[in-house]
Structure formats: structure tokens, C-alpha cells
Short mmCIF file of C-alpha atoms and ligand atoms in Angstrom, two decimals:
data_model
loop_
_atom_site.label_atom_id
_atom_site.label_comp_id
_atom_site.label_asym_id
_atom_site.label_seq_id
_atom_site.Cartn_x
_atom_site.Cartn_y
_atom_site.Cartn_z
CA MET A 24 11.14 -1.03 -11.00
CA VAL A 25 8.86 -4.30 -10.27
CA LEU A 26 5.93 -2.63 -8.85
CA GLU A 27 3.97 -2.69 -11.86
CA ASN A 28 4.77 -7.02 -11.73
CA VAL A 29 3.56 -7.47 -8.19
CA PRO A 30 3.17 -10.21 -6.64
CA ARG A 31 6.65 -11.10 -8.04
CA ARG A 32 7.52 -14.82 -8.67
CA LEU A 33 10.05 -16.94 -7.28
CA SER A 34 12.57 -18.07 -10.27
CA ALA A 35 16.01 -19.29 -9.08
CA GLY A 36 19.44 -18.38 -11.38
CA VAL A 37 18.12 -16.56 -14.61
CA GLY A 38 20.92 -14.60 -15.78
CA ASN A 39 23.44 -14.47 -18.43
CA SER A 40 26.70 -14.74 -16.38
CA ASN A 41 27.80 -15.75 -13.09
CA ASP A 42 27.68 -12.38 -11.77
CA GLN A 43 24.10 -11.54 -12.84
CA THR A 44 22.38 -15.14 -11.62
CA ARG A 45 24.04 -14.25 -8.36
CA ARG A 46 22.54 -10.77 -8.42
CA HIS A 47 19.05 -12.32 -9.68
CA ASN A 48 19.44 -14.86 -6.68
CA LEU A 49 20.30 -12.31 -4.07
CA SER A 50 17.23 -10.15 -5.10
CA THR A 51 15.09 -13.74 -4.99
CA ILE A 52 16.30 -14.06 -1.32
CA LEU A 53 15.98 -10.64 0.06
CA THR A 54 12.66 -10.35 -1.66
CA LEU A 55 11.09 -13.53 -0.04
CA LEU A 56 12.44 -12.55 3.50
CA HIS A 57 10.91 -9.14 3.04
CA HIS A 58 7.75 -9.99 1.36
CA ASN A 59 7.19 -13.26 3.63
CA GLY A 60 8.90 -13.11 6.91
CA ALA A 61 11.91 -14.76 8.10
CA GLN A 62 12.87 -18.12 7.04
CA THR A 63 15.67 -20.91 7.63
CA ARG A 64 18.32 -21.70 4.99
CA ALA A 65 16.42 -24.84 4.94
CA GLN A 66 13.22 -23.59 3.71
CA LEU A 67 14.94 -21.08 1.38
CA THR A 68 16.75 -23.59 -0.09
CA GLY A 69 13.16 -25.55 -0.82
CA LEU A 70 11.48 -22.34 -1.80
CA THR A 71 14.46 -21.48 -4.44
CA VAL A 72 15.57 -24.97 -5.35
CA LEU A 73 19.25 -23.78 -5.27
CA ASN A 74 21.28 -25.81 -3.46
CA ARG A 75 22.59 -25.37 0.37
CA SER A 76 25.93 -23.95 -0.26
CA THR A 77 24.79 -21.35 -2.63
CA ILE A 78 21.95 -20.17 -0.05
CA GLY A 79 24.90 -20.01 2.14
CA ALA A 80 26.83 -17.52 -0.06
CA LEU A 81 23.86 -15.59 -0.86
CA VAL A 82 22.81 -15.36 2.91
CA ALA A 83 26.70 -14.65 3.80
CA GLU A 84 26.81 -11.47 1.10
CA LEU A 85 23.57 -10.25 2.16
CA SER A 86 24.81 -9.89 5.98
CA ASP A 87 27.79 -8.47 4.64
CA ARG A 88 26.29 -5.66 3.29
CA GLY A 89 23.93 -5.43 6.35
CA LEU A 90 20.59 -6.40 4.03
CA ALA A 91 20.07 -9.55 6.37
CA TYR A 92 21.37 -11.32 9.65
CA GLU A 93 20.58 -14.87 11.26
CA THR A 94 19.50 -16.50 14.30
CA GLU A 95 20.08 -19.60 16.11
CA PRO A 96 17.57 -22.18 15.31
CA PHE A 97 15.01 -23.11 16.88
CA ASP A 98 15.13 -26.93 18.03
CA SER A 99 12.68 -28.56 16.09
CA GLY A 100 13.13 -31.80 17.49
CA ARG A 101 13.90 -33.15 14.32
CA VAL A 102 16.98 -35.55 13.50
CA GLY A 103 19.87 -34.00 11.69
CA ARG A 104 21.29 -30.20 12.11
CA PRO A 105 19.14 -27.18 12.91
CA SER A 106 18.54 -24.81 10.28
CA PRO A 107 19.70 -20.76 11.20
CA VAL A 108 16.73 -18.21 10.68
CA VAL A 109 17.44 -15.92 8.41
CA HIS A 110 15.79 -12.12 8.56
CA ALA A 111 15.45 -9.22 6.50
CA ASN A 112 17.69 -6.11 8.64
CA GLU A 113 14.56 -4.17 9.73
CA ASP A 114 17.34 -1.55 10.66
CA VAL A 115 17.12 -0.97 6.89
CA VAL A 116 14.42 1.82 6.52
CA ALA A 117 12.03 3.73 4.32
CA ILE A 118 10.77 7.09 5.13
CA THR A 119 7.16 7.22 4.35
CA VAL A 120 4.97 10.23 4.08
CA ASN A 121 0.90 10.70 3.32
CA PRO A 122 -0.19 13.90 2.92
CA ASP A 123 -3.88 14.70 3.26
CA VAL A 124 -6.44 17.21 3.25
CA ASP A 125 -6.40 16.82 7.36
CA ALA A 126 -3.17 15.31 8.47
CA ILE A 127 0.35 14.27 7.27
CA THR A 128 1.25 11.03 8.36
CA ILE A 129 4.75 9.95 8.68
CA GLY A 130 6.47 6.52 9.29
CA VAL A 131 9.04 4.59 9.17
CA VAL A 132 9.23 0.93 8.47
CA GLY A 133 12.01 -1.35 8.17
CA LEU A 134 12.69 -4.48 5.60
CA GLY A 135 10.68 -7.27 6.68
CA GLY A 136 7.71 -4.61 7.46
CA ALA A 137 8.86 -4.12 10.62
CA LEU A 138 7.08 -0.54 11.30
CA HIS A 139 9.12 1.30 13.71
CA ARG A 140 7.43 4.74 13.72
CA LEU A 141 3.78 6.19 12.71
CA GLU A 142 2.58 9.51 13.50
CA ARG A 143 -0.18 11.31 12.12
CA HIS A 144 -0.16 15.01 12.55
CA GLU A 145 -3.08 16.85 12.55
CA LEU A 146 -3.36 19.64 10.73
CA SER A 147 -5.84 23.10 10.79
CA ALA A 148 -5.96 23.73 7.14
CA VAL A 149 -4.70 21.82 4.00
CA PRO A 150 -1.04 21.86 3.42
CA THR A 151 1.00 23.39 0.79
CA VAL A 152 3.60 21.45 -0.38
CA ALA A 153 6.36 23.99 1.76
CA ASP A 154 4.06 23.02 4.37
CA ALA A 155 4.63 19.43 4.17
CA VAL A 156 8.29 19.41 3.46
CA ALA A 157 8.51 21.74 6.84
CA LEU A 158 6.86 19.09 8.36
CA VAL A 159 8.51 16.44 7.27
CA GLY A 160 11.74 17.60 7.84
CA SER A 161 11.48 18.09 11.49
CA VAL A 162 9.85 15.01 12.16
CA VAL A 163 12.27 12.99 10.30
CA GLY A 164 15.02 14.73 12.51
CA ALA A 165 13.30 13.82 15.63
CA PHE A 166 13.30 10.36 14.30
CA ARG A 167 16.83 10.48 13.31
CA THR A 168 18.09 11.21 16.74
CA GLU A 169 15.76 8.58 18.30
CA LEU A 170 16.51 5.73 15.97
CA GLY A 171 20.08 5.96 16.55
CA ALA A 172 23.05 5.22 14.14
CA SER A 173 22.28 1.53 13.76
CA VAL A 174 18.97 2.15 11.33
CA ARG A 175 19.69 2.82 7.78
CA ILE A 176 17.60 4.96 5.52
CA VAL A 177 17.12 3.89 1.93
CA GLY A 178 14.93 6.58 0.86
CA VAL A 179 11.61 8.24 1.30
CA GLY A 180 8.00 7.32 -0.31
CA ILE A 181 5.27 9.73 -0.51
CA ALA A 182 1.76 8.55 -0.87
CA VAL A 183 -0.50 11.16 -2.34
CA PRO A 184 -3.89 11.49 -3.04
CA GLY A 185 -4.15 12.67 -6.50
CA LEU A 186 -2.91 11.96 -10.21
CA VAL A 187 0.99 10.87 -9.84
CA ASN A 188 3.48 11.06 -12.50
CA SER A 189 5.99 8.30 -10.59
CA ARG A 190 8.49 8.41 -13.14
CA GLU A 191 8.77 12.30 -13.35
CA GLY A 192 8.04 12.50 -9.43
CA VAL A 193 5.41 15.12 -10.40
CA VAL A 194 1.88 15.59 -8.42
CA ALA A 195 -0.36 16.61 -11.89
CA LEU A 196 -3.18 16.89 -9.54
CA ALA A 197 -4.23 16.45 -6.26
CA PRO A 198 -7.83 18.35 -6.01
CA HIS A 199 -8.28 18.51 -2.46
CA LEU A 200 -4.98 19.64 -1.65
CA GLY A 201 -4.63 21.81 -4.35
CA TRP A 202 -1.99 20.64 -5.73
CA HIS A 203 -1.70 21.07 -9.47
CA ASP A 204 2.01 19.96 -11.25
CA GLU A 205 3.98 20.01 -8.12
CA PRO A 206 7.45 18.44 -8.52
CA LEU A 207 8.00 16.57 -5.11
CA VAL A 208 11.26 15.22 -5.40
CA GLU A 209 13.21 17.87 -5.50
CA PRO A 210 12.32 19.54 -2.31
CA PHE A 211 12.04 16.70 -0.27
CA ALA A 212 15.05 15.62 -1.30
CA ASP A 213 16.39 18.95 -0.53
CA ALA A 214 15.63 19.21 3.01
CA LEU A 215 16.10 15.29 3.99
CA GLY A 216 18.98 14.71 2.01
CA LEU A 217 17.48 11.37 0.52
CA PRO A 218 16.24 9.90 -2.51
CA VAL A 219 12.34 10.66 -2.81
CA ARG A 220 9.86 8.46 -4.74
CA VAL A 221 5.89 9.57 -4.80
CA GLY A 222 3.14 7.48 -5.77
CA ASN A 223 -0.57 7.36 -5.95
CA ASP A 224 -1.93 6.48 -2.14
CA ALA A 225 -4.76 3.94 -3.86
CA ALA A 226 -2.10 2.17 -6.10
CA LEU A 227 0.31 1.92 -3.06
CA ALA A 228 -2.32 0.86 -1.24
CA THR A 229 -3.40 -1.89 -3.98
CA ILE A 230 -0.06 -3.12 -3.91
CA ALA A 231 0.47 -3.30 0.08
CA GLU A 232 -2.67 -5.38 0.03
CA SER A 233 -1.38 -7.21 -2.64
CA LEU A 234 2.15 -8.44 -0.93
CA PHE A 235 0.80 -8.41 3.19
CA GLY A 236 -3.02 -7.93 3.46
CA ALA A 237 -6.28 -9.30 2.39
CA GLY A 238 -5.08 -9.63 -1.32
CA ARG A 239 -2.49 -11.70 -0.90
CA GLY A 240 -1.90 -14.47 -3.47
CA VAL A 241 -4.84 -12.44 -5.34
CA THR A 242 -3.53 -12.02 -8.87
CA ASP A 243 -6.99 -10.27 -9.74
CA LEU A 244 -7.98 -7.62 -8.14
CA VAL A 245 -9.71 -4.14 -6.86
CA TYR A 246 -8.66 -1.98 -4.24
CA LEU A 247 -11.01 0.63 -3.22
CA ASN A 248 -9.61 3.51 -0.91
CA GLY A 249 -11.86 5.73 1.11
CA SER A 250 -10.20 8.92 2.78
CA ALA A 251 -11.07 12.46 3.69
CA SER A 252 -9.61 13.22 -0.03
CA GLY A 253 -12.03 10.92 -1.91
CA ILE A 254 -12.22 7.51 -3.33
CA GLY A 255 -9.40 6.10 -4.98
CA GLY A 256 -8.52 2.87 -6.53
CA GLY A 257 -6.27 0.46 -7.79
CA VAL A 258 -6.85 -2.98 -10.31
CA LEU A 259 -4.28 -5.81 -10.36
CA SER A 260 -5.12 -7.63 -13.43
CA GLY A 261 -3.27 -10.95 -14.42
CA GLY A 262 -0.70 -9.81 -11.29
CA VAL A 263 0.21 -6.79 -13.04
CA MET A 264 -0.98 -3.47 -12.06
CA LEU A 265 -3.27 -1.23 -14.44
CA ARG A 266 -1.49 1.78 -15.10
CA GLY A 267 -3.07 3.50 -18.23
CA THR A 268 -1.02 5.69 -21.17
CA GLN A 269 -0.21 8.06 -18.22
CA GLY A 270 0.04 6.00 -15.17
CA TYR A 271 -3.31 7.72 -14.21
CA ALA A 272 -5.73 4.42 -14.56
CA ALA A 273 -8.34 3.21 -11.77
CA GLU A 274 -9.55 6.60 -10.62
CA LEU A 275 -12.58 4.27 -9.85
CA GLY A 276 -13.86 7.42 -7.56
CA HIS A 277 -15.11 9.13 -10.59
CA THR A 278 -17.38 6.11 -12.03
CA LEU A 279 -20.40 7.90 -12.56
CA VAL A 280 -23.35 6.13 -10.06
CA ASN A 281 -25.94 9.28 -10.04
CA SER A 282 -26.67 11.73 -12.98
CA SER A 283 -28.72 13.95 -10.69
CA GLY A 284 -26.63 13.68 -7.94
CA ILE A 285 -24.00 16.78 -6.85
CA GLN A 286 -21.45 18.19 -8.31
CA CYS A 287 -17.82 16.70 -7.98
CA HIS A 288 -14.66 18.71 -8.23
CA CYS A 289 -13.63 16.52 -11.17
CA GLY A 290 -16.36 18.64 -12.93
CA LYS A 291 -18.69 15.83 -13.51
CA ARG A 292 -22.09 15.09 -11.51
CA GLY A 293 -22.81 12.16 -9.40
CA CYS A 294 -19.72 10.72 -9.45
CA LEU A 295 -18.88 7.76 -6.68
CA GLU A 296 -16.93 9.58 -4.36
CA THR A 297 -19.49 12.20 -4.00
CA GLU A 298 -22.29 10.16 -3.28
CA VAL A 299 -19.94 7.44 -1.01
CA ASN A 300 -18.37 10.12 1.33
CA LEU A 301 -16.69 10.50 4.55
CA GLY A 302 -17.59 13.62 5.21
CA ARG A 303 -21.36 13.16 4.77
CA LEU A 304 -20.94 10.00 6.76
CA LEU A 305 -19.12 11.72 9.61
CA ALA A 306 -21.95 15.01 9.39
CA VAL A 307 -24.59 12.28 10.89
CA VAL A 308 -22.11 11.70 13.59
CA GLY A 309 -21.94 14.96 14.58
CA ARG A 310 -17.76 15.12 13.49
CA GLU A 311 -15.76 16.86 10.78
CA THR A 312 -12.71 14.93 10.96
CA SER A 313 -11.65 11.53 12.19
CA GLY A 314 -8.55 9.32 12.63
CA PRO A 315 -8.71 6.18 9.91
CA ASP A 316 -9.04 3.84 13.21
CA GLU A 317 -11.83 5.78 15.02
CA ILE A 318 -14.49 5.42 12.25
CA ASP A 319 -16.00 2.06 13.02
CA ALA A 320 -17.03 2.82 16.44
CA LEU A 321 -17.87 6.49 15.57
CA ILE A 322 -20.63 5.58 13.20
CA ALA A 323 -21.44 2.32 15.84
CA GLY A 324 -22.30 4.61 18.30
CA VAL A 325 -24.84 6.88 16.82
CA PRO A 326 -28.48 5.00 16.02
CA ASP A 327 -29.18 8.08 13.72
CA ALA A 328 -26.27 6.77 11.09
CA ARG A 329 -27.99 3.70 10.23
CA ARG A 330 -29.98 5.39 7.36
CA GLU A 331 -26.86 6.98 5.91
CA ILE A 332 -24.70 3.89 6.01
CA GLU A 333 -26.94 2.09 3.99
CA ARG A 334 -27.73 4.80 1.43
CA GLN A 335 -23.62 4.84 1.08
CA LEU A 336 -23.76 0.98 1.02
CA ASP A 337 -26.35 0.75 -1.66
CA VAL A 338 -24.31 3.36 -3.95
CA LEU A 339 -21.10 1.24 -3.34
CA ALA A 340 -22.42 -1.67 -4.59
CA LEU A 341 -24.07 -0.06 -7.61
CA ALA A 342 -20.40 1.10 -8.35
CA ILE A 343 -18.73 -2.58 -7.69
CA GLY A 344 -21.30 -4.34 -9.35
CA THR A 345 -19.80 -2.18 -12.73
CA PHE A 346 -16.19 -3.02 -11.75
CA VAL A 347 -16.99 -6.92 -11.12
CA SER A 348 -18.23 -6.63 -15.08
CA ILE A 349 -15.14 -4.81 -16.04
CA PHE A 350 -12.33 -6.33 -14.31
CA ASN A 351 -13.66 -9.55 -13.41
CA PRO A 352 -11.87 -9.70 -10.69
CA GLU A 353 -11.51 -12.52 -7.59
CA SER A 354 -11.89 -9.85 -5.13
CA ILE A 355 -12.74 -6.70 -3.84
CA VAL A 356 -10.68 -5.20 -0.92
CA LEU A 357 -12.39 -1.84 0.74
CA GLY A 358 -10.02 0.00 2.65
CA GLY A 359 -10.14 3.61 4.49
CA PHE A 360 -13.66 4.18 5.68
CA LEU A 361 -14.96 2.06 2.82
CA GLY A 362 -14.10 -0.77 5.29
CA SER A 363 -15.86 0.69 8.18
CA LEU A 364 -18.83 1.04 5.98
CA PHE A 365 -18.72 -2.48 4.63
CA GLU A 366 -17.89 -3.53 8.42
CA ALA A 367 -21.16 -1.96 9.74
CA ASP A 368 -23.08 -4.40 7.23
CA PRO A 369 -21.11 -6.92 5.27
CA ASP A 370 -24.45 -8.98 4.45
CA ARG A 371 -26.16 -5.82 2.83
CA LEU A 372 -23.39 -4.99 0.74
CA ARG A 373 -22.77 -9.03 -0.26
CA ALA A 374 -26.27 -9.06 -1.27
CA ALA A 375 -26.75 -6.09 -3.37
CA VAL A 376 -23.51 -6.73 -4.99
CA ASP A 377 -24.36 -10.25 -6.07
CA ALA A 378 -27.59 -8.56 -7.44
CA LEU A 379 -26.66 -6.35 -9.28
CA SER A 380 -23.67 -8.31 -10.87
CA PHE A 381 -23.24 -9.70 -14.57
CA THR A 382 -25.17 -13.11 -14.14
CA GLY A 383 -22.93 -14.90 -16.18
CA LEU A 384 -20.02 -14.75 -13.63
CA SER A 385 -20.09 -17.81 -11.92
CA HIS A 386 -17.78 -17.41 -9.03
CA PRO A 387 -19.30 -14.45 -6.99
CA VAL A 388 -16.39 -11.61 -6.45
CA ARG A 389 -15.33 -11.71 -2.84
CA LEU A 390 -15.31 -8.53 -0.52
CA GLU A 391 -13.01 -7.94 2.12
CA ARG A 392 -12.03 -5.55 4.34
CA ALA A 393 -8.50 -4.34 3.85
CA GLN A 394 -6.31 -5.84 6.69
CA LEU A 395 -3.41 -3.24 6.85
CA ARG A 396 -6.00 -0.33 8.34
CA SER A 397 -3.48 2.30 9.40
CA ARG A 398 -0.32 0.92 8.05
CA LEU A 399 -1.54 0.44 4.47
CA LEU A 400 -0.36 3.56 2.99
CA THR A 401 2.77 3.25 5.13
CA THR A 402 3.56 -0.13 3.74
CA GLY A 403 2.43 0.80 0.26
CA ALA A 404 4.78 3.98 0.51
CA ALA A 405 7.89 2.01 1.83
CA GLU A 406 7.58 -0.50 -0.83
CA LEU A 407 7.74 2.24 -3.24
CA VAL A 408 11.19 2.69 -1.59
CA PHE A 409 12.58 -0.63 -1.16
CA ALA A 410 11.44 -1.41 -4.98
CA ASP A 411 15.40 -0.83 -6.44
CA LEU A 412 16.92 -2.55 -3.62
CA LEU A 413 14.61 -5.54 -3.77
CA ALA A 414 15.55 -5.80 -7.44
CA ASP A 415 19.80 -5.44 -7.14
CA PRO A 416 20.34 -5.84 -3.56
CA ALA A 417 24.23 -5.73 -4.68
CA GLY A 418 23.64 -2.84 -7.10
CA THR A 419 22.24 -0.41 -4.78
CA VAL A 420 23.94 2.27 -2.91
CA PHE A 421 22.61 4.28 0.03
ZN1 ZN B 512 -15.80 13.22 -9.90
#
């Protein structure tokens, strides 16, 4: 899996034999098309430093395998033969699932990032694994009928708010969902007849933003995700995801910010996620739940929310100041309701972070809102599914 080393750097022609070199180059081309969008053959030649005939052969093989296709060149008006445009095949798709306490969101994402479907199914009770399997099974059955026979499903990626052992496909602990030591791969694979991958939601969101969103091209990044299940994090350091010994690193929501604060479900008191909290924000606007795209309008429409927004921003700045000292990131990206909080008063957060950060840092950290919004977790979960295919397009059967 390449996810621990994103963003991938392009390099052509590394391998011990012609076959290895060809497979490496197929991976390079397909990854480039998937992460950077359609390219002309001439652009692929320039980006990979492979010659034209090699690019032609690689594109032909990807087309034969149904992973890419070409369209007529657009007339650039330049002298010389126009170059065909190569696209990743958006009909090669990943199913994505994001269970949360108040809803299960299910998506279909194509190679190249095309979003074919995204449905949020609100729930009246916190879902069990069996509830999630049943709902996803019926929704994916409907998707299969609607999308037709031309669509090929690579697998299912599940983004879970909790501690996830990705290698085993087991949720060690998702406290808000009440899931403990839950193996997810088998029940979902049995119900759907597809390969299944599982990851932590914030880690997948970090990958999505680093490849397609606000963190594009940034190798030192802290991502903070705020949802109904609390605050998760992901840290990219030197272009590598911080994992920790068990893969549970970057539980940044459990950073101490108020020693006399309220009890957190983790057993500690005054964690970031108890102080900067979607439930407390929604309570001041008289709501219990909200869709991820509604929060901006909700908090903007209620003047009484101002004091709570400012309190949460000030606490968030305290935590970010600590993260800046530990990780020395170029950029901090804020997703979910943390993006809404930031948007409500970006100058307040910036000033507070600057005031709280270690003064020896010569470059102030960049604060940004996540760009992918409601597509964020579905994009990250799809990367989990596409990882093996992108690593070896000629060796992956689906
Ligand atoms: Zn905690």
C-alpha cells in the first residue's frame, strides 16, 4: 500500500527487468491520471521523461485493461501533430462508506475522482455493524442497477471514526459508535461480494486533502477533522503519514486543553474534542444534528452563537499552537465543523495561533479550510480502495 508515503513522487523506469519496469511505468501513468486529471500524451511524455513510443504502448495497455481511454485532441492552434488526451476510466469505481453516530454516508467514486453517487442516510439510532452492513448492502444493490454494466467496482473503502487496525481490517475502538474489536472486512465482504478496506476517517481525510484539496503539494501538514463523533487528526511529516507503533497516531482530539474541563469518553478530562464540540455548537442554535454542508448557514444565522464560536475558536487556537510546536507544519487544514468555525472568524483564529505559537518559528503556519467538504471522506476512502490498483495496474484483478 502506498498510502503511508503519499504524495507519491513521479519517477519512471525503475525496476530489475523489462516486466518490472513496464509495471512500474503503468503505475506511474495511471497514478498521474488519477491524481492530476486527464493529460495529453505529450504532457505524459514531459512529466515522466519517457519517450513517445513508450508512452503510446503504456497508454494502449491501460486502455486494453479498461483503466484508461483516449479522446480526440483539442486543436491548440500550435504547429505539429496534436496529441490525444488520456483519461483515467471513471467507470472503474470504489464504493465508500462512512458510518457515524447520526448517519451513514455511502458514495461511488471513479478513477480520476469523478463522484458518481453520494448519499447520506440519516439514522434514528447509533448503528451497529450489522445495521451498517444491511444498509450498505441494500444501497449498493440499488447503485449497481442504476450505474449499469459498464461500471466495474474495485472494492469497498470504509472510513471509521475511531482506532482502526487497517492491516487486519478491525475497528479496535470507535467509542461514539460503541464498536469494540469489530472485524469489518468479513461481514461487508460477505454481504457485498467485494474486497473491503478499512481506515481511520481523519487519516483518510488527510490523504484526500493532501492529494486533491487544500494540502496539495504540501509535505508537512496537520489535518484536523471535526464531526459528530469528535475531533480526529492526521499528520503528514516529510510526505509520510505518521502512524505510530500500532497505527493509532494523531488522536489529536484528545489533547488536553482544559484541566478543569468536562469528562471525555476516553477517561481524561478537558480534551480538545470535549471543548471544541459540534454538539455544543449546535445546542446554541437549537439543533441536535446537521448535515456537513449546513453548519455554515446554521451558525451564521443565529447571533447568539457568536460567543460560543469565539470560545471554541480560542480553545482550538490553544491546541493548534501546541501542534505547531510539535510538528512544525507548513499548513494546518481544518475539516468538518472545524472548517465552519474557522470560516466564521478566520482572523480571530489566525491571530490567536500566532500569539500562542513558539516565537522562534520564522514562518507562520498557514491555516486553511479543507476544500473537499462533503466529498472529503468519500475521496479518502476511495484512495484506500484504489491504492493496490494504482501500485500495480497490471497485477490487480477485480
Ligand atoms: Zn479524550
